[in-house]
CSV table of C-alpha atoms in Angstrom, one decimal:
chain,number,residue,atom,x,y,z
A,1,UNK,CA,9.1,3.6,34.6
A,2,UNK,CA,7.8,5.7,31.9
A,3,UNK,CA,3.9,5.4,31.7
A,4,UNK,CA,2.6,3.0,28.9
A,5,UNK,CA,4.5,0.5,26.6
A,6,UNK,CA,6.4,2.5,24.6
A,7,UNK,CA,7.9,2.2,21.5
A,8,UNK,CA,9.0,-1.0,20.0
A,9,UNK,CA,12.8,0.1,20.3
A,10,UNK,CA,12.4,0.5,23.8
A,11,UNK,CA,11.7,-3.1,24.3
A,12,UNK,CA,15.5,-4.2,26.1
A,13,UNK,CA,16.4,-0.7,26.2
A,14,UNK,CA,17.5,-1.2,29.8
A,15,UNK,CA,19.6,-4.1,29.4
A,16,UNK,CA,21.3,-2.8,26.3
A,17,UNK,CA,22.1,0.3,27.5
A,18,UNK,CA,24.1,-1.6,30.6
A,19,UNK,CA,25.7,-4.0,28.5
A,20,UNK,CA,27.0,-1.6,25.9
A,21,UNK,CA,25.8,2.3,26.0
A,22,UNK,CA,29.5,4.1,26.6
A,23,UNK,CA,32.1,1.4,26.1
A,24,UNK,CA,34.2,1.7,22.7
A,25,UNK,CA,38.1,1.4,21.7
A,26,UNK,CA,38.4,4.6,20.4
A,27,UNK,CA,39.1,8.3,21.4
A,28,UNK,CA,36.2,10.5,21.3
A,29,UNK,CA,36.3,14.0,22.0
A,30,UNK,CA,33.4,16.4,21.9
A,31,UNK,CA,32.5,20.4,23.0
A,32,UNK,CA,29.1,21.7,23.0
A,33,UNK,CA,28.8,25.8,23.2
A,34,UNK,CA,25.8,27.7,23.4
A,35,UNK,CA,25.1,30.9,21.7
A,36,UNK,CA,23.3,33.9,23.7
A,37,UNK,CA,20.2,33.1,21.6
A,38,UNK,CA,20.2,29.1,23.1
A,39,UNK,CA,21.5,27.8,19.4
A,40,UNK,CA,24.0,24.4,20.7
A,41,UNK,CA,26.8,23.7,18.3
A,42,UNK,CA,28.8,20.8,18.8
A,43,UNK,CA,32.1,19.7,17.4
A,44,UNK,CA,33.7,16.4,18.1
A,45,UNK,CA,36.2,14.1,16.9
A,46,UNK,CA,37.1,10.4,16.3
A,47,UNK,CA,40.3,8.7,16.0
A,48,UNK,CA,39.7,5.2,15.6
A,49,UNK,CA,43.2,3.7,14.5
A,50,UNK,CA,44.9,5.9,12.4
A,51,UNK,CA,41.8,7.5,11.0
A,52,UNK,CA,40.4,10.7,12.1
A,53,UNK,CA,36.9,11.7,11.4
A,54,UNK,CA,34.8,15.3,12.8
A,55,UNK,CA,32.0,16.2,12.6
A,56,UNK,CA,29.9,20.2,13.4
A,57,UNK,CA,26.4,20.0,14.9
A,58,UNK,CA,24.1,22.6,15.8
A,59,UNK,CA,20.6,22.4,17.2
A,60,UNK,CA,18.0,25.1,17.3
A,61,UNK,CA,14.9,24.9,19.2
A,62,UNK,CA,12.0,27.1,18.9
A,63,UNK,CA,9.1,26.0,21.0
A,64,UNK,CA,7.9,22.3,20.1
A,65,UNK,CA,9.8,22.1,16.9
A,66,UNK,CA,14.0,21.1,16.9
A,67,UNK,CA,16.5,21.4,14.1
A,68,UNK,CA,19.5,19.5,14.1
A,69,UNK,CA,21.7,19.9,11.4
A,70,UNK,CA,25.4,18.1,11.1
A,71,UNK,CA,28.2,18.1,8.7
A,72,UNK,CA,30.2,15.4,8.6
A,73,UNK,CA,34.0,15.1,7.3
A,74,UNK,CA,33.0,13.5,4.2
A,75,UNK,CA,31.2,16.7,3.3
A,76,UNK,CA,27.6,15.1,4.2
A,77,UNK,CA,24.9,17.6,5.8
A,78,UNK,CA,22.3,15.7,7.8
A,79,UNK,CA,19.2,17.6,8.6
A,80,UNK,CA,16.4,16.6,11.2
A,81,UNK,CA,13.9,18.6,12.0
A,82,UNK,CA,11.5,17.3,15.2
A,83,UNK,CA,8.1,18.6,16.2
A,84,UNK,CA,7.0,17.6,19.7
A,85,UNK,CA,3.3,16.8,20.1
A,86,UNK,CA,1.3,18.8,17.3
A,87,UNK,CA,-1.2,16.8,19.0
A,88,UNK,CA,-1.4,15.1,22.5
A,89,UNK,CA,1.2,12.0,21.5
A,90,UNK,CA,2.0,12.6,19.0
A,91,UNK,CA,6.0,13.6,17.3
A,92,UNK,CA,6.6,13.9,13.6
A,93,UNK,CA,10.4,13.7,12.8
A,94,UNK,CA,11.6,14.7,9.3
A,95,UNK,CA,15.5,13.8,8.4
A,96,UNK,CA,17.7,14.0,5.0
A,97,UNK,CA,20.9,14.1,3.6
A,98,UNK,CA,22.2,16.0,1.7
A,99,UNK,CA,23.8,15.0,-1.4
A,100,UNK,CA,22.0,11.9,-1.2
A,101,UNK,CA,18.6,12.4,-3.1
A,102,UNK,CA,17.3,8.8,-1.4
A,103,UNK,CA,17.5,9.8,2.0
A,104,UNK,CA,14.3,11.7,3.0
A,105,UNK,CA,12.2,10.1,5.5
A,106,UNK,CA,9.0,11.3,7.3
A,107,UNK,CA,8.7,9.3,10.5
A,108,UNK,CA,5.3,10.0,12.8
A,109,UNK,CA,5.6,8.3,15.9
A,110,UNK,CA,2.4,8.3,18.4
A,111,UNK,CA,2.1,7.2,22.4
A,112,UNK,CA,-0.7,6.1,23.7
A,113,UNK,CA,-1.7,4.5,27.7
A,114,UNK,CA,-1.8,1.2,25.9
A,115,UNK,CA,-0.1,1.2,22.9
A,116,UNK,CA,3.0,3.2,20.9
A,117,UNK,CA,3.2,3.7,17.2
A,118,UNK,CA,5.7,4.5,14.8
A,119,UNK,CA,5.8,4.6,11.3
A,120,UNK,CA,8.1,6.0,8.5
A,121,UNK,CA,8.7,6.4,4.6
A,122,UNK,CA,11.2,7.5,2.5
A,123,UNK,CA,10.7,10.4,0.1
A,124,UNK,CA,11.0,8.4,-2.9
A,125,UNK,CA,9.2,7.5,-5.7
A,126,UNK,CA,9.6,3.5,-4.7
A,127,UNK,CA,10.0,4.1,-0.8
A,128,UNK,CA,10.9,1.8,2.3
A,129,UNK,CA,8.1,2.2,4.9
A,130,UNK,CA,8.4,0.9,8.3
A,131,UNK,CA,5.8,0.4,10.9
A,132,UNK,CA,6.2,-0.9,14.2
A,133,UNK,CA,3.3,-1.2,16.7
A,134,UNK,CA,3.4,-2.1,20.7
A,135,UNK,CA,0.6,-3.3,22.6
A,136,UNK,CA,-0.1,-3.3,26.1
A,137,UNK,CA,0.8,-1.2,29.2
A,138,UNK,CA,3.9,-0.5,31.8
A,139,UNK,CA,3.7,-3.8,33.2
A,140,UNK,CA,3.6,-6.4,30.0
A,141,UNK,CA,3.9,-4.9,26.2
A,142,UNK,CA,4.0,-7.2,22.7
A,143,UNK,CA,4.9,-5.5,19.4
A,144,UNK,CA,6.5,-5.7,16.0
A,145,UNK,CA,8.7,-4.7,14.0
A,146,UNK,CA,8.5,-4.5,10.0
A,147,UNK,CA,9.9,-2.6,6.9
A,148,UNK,CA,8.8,-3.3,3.6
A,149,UNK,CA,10.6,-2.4,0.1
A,150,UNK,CA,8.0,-1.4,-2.5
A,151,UNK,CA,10.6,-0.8,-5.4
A,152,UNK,CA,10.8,-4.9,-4.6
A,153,UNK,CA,7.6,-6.1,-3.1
A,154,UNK,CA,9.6,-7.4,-0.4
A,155,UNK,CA,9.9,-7.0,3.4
A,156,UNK,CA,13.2,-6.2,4.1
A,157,UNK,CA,12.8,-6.4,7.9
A,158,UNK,CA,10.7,-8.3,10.3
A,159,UNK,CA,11.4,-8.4,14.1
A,160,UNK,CA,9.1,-9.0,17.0
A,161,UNK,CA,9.0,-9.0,20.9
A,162,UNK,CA,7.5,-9.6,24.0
A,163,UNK,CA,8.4,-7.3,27.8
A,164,UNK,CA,7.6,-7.5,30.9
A,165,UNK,CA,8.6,-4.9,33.5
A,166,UNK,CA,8.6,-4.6,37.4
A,167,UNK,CA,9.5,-2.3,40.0
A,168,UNK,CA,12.7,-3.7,39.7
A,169,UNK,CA,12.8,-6.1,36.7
A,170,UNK,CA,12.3,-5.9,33.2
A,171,UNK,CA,12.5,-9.1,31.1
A,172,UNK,CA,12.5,-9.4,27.4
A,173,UNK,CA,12.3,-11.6,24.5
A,174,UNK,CA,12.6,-10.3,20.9
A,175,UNK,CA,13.3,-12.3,17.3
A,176,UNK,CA,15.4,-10.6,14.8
A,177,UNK,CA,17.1,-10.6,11.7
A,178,UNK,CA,13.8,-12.2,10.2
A,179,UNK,CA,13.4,-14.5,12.7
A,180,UNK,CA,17.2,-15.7,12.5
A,181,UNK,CA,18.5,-14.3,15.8
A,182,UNK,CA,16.4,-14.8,18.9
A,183,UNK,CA,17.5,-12.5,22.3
A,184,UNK,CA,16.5,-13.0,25.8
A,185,UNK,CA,17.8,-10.1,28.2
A,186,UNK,CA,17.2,-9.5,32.0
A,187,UNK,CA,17.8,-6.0,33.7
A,188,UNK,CA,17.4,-5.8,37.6
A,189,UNK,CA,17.7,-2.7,39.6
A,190,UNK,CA,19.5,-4.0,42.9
A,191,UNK,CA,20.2,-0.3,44.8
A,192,UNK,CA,18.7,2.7,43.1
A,193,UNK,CA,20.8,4.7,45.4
A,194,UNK,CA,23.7,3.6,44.4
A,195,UNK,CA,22.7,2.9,40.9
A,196,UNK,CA,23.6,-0.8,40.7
A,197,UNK,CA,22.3,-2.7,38.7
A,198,UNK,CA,22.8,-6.5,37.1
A,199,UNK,CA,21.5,-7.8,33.4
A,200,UNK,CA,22.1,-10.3,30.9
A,201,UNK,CA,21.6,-11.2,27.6
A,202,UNK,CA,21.6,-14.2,25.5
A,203,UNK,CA,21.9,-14.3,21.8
A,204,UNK,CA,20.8,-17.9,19.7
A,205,UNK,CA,21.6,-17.2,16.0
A,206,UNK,CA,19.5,-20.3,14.2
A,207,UNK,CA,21.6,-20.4,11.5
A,208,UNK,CA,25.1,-20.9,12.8
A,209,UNK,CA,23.6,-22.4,15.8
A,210,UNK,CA,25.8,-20.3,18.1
A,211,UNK,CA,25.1,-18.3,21.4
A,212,UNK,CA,26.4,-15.7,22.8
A,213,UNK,CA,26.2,-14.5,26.5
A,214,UNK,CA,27.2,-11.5,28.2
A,215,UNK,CA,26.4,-10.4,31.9
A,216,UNK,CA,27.2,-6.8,33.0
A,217,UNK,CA,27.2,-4.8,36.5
A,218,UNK,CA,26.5,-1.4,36.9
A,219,UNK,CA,27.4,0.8,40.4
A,220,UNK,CA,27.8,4.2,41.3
A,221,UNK,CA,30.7,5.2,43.5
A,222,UNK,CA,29.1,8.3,44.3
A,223,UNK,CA,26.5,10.7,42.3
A,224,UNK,CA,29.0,11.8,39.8
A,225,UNK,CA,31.2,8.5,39.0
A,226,UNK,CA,29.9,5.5,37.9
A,227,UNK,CA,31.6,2.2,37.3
A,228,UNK,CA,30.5,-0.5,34.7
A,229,UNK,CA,32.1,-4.2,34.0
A,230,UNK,CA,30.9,-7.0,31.3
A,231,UNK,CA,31.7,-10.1,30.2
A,232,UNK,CA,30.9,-13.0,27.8
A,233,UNK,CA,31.1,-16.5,27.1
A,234,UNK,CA,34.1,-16.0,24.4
A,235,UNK,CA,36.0,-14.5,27.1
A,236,UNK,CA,35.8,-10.7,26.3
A,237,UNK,CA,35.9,-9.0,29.7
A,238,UNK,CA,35.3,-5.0,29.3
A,239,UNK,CA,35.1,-2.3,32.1
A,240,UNK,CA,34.9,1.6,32.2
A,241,UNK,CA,34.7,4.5,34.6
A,242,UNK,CA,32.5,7.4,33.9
A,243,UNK,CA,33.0,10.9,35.8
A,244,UNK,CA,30.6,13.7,35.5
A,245,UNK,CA,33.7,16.5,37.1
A,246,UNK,CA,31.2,19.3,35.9
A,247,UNK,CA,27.2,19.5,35.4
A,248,UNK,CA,26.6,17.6,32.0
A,249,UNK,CA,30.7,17.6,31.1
A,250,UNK,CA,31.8,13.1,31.2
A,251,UNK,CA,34.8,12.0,30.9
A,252,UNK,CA,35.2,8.2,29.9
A,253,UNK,CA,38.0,5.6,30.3
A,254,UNK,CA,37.0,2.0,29.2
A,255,UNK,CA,39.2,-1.2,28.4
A,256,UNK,CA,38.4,-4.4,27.0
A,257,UNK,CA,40.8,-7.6,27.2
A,258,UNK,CA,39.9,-11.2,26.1
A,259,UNK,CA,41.1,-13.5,28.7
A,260,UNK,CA,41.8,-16.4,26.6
A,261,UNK,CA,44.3,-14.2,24.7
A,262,UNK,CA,45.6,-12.5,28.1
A,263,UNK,CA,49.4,-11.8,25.9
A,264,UNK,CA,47.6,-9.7,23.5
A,265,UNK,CA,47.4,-5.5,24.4
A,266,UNK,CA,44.5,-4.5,25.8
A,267,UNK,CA,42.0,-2.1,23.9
A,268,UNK,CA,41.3,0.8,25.6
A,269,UNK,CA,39.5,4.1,24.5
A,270,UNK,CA,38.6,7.5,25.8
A,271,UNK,CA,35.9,9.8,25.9
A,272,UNK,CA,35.7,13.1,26.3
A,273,UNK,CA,32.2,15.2,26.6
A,274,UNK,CA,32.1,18.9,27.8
A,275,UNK,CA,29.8,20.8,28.2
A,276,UNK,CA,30.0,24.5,29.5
């Protein structure tokens, strides 16, 4: 485990990132290239249905400071520019888009032993700033989570959570959607050799008083495939295969099916990273 709390979004990261990073229904296929100067462009496309979308990124780094920049099919051109620790700590992020006027943010985030920081606000003359704090260390953290809109005078956001994190266990509780939707998730590492790993996660929204649980698996077959499988109390039953054939080049097959609908075709999708 990483040294400190973190940040705020890292609180269920772990359980998350089993239960959903890498499954989807659609076919993704991307190719990253490098230039003899290190520049990375990336081009990758999305069919989901009968709808196609691309997109062209490249990323430039020069010492501590990143530039992504990505243009989309709709003609959008998203720009982030990242500087890694001007001070010990510390990373100040800077993203628009282009032709959207509304979109410029300035986000500083800071890391401390005992606490993690991050705060934002759009380039606008009535801005949305954001600020979440985390308190404590790599064993138990407690933060929130808030956004408020000064063109209103409202907070348009207001989350918080609790973690606590083991060897092998990490347990956490967060509130969202201003306090509407309460989740409690549980990651434990079983074999770090093989990669397995077991979590859960339960969902209460308060106002349609329903729940939602999902318990997921993770195992490597060996170090370059890994298998996943989840499921939930409506009966959705997911599962994918991951295969790393070359060094940072995945390829992706996942399938979901809801078993109290067995007769209807099963969604499957397909992705596609390489990397030469």
């Amino acid at each position: 485990m990483g040294k400190g709390p973190g940040l705020f979004i890292d609180i269920g990261k772990k359980t998350r990132d089993l239960l959903y990073k890498d499954y989807q229904s659609d076919h993704k296929f991307a190719i990253t290239t490098y230039t003899s100067n290190g520049v990375a462009i990336t081009s990758t496309g999305i069919k989901k249905g009968e709808l196609f979308l691309a997109d062209v990124s490249t990323q430039v780094k020069n010492k501590n400071i990143t530039t992504d920049v990505k243009v989309d099919t709709n003609s959008n051109l998203l720009t982030t520019i990242t500087v890694d620790e001007p001070a010990p700590g510390l990373k100040t992020v800077f993203s628009f888009i282009v032709p959207d006027q509304r979109s410029g943010k300035v986000e500083l985030q800071y890391q401390h032993e005992y606490a993690g920081i991050s705060t934002s606000i759009g380039l606008t003359a009535s801005p949305i700033v954001n600020f979440s704090g985390v308190v404590g260390n790599n064993l138990f953290s407690a933060g929130t989570d808030l956004s408020f809109d000064t063109s209103t005078g409202n907070f348009t956001k207001y989350n918080a959570g609790l973690s606590f994190t083991k060897s092998d266990l990490i347990a956490s509780l967060t509130l969202n959607d201003k306090g509407d939707t309460l989740n409690a998730s549980y990651y434990h590492s079983v074999s770090p050799l093989t990669n397995t790993a077991v979590g859960a996660e339960l969902s209460h929204s308060f106002s349609s008083n329903e729940n939602t649980l999902t318990f997921g698996t993770q195992h490597a077959l060996d170090p370059l495939t890994t298998v996943k499988a989840r499921v939930n109390n409506f009966g959705k039953a997911s599962a994918l295969i991951q295969h790393e054939w070359r060094p940072r080049s995945l390829f992706t097959i996942s399938g979901e099916v809801d078993t109290r609908a067995i007769e209807k075709s099963a969604k499957i999708g397909l992705a596609v990273a390489l990397k030469p």
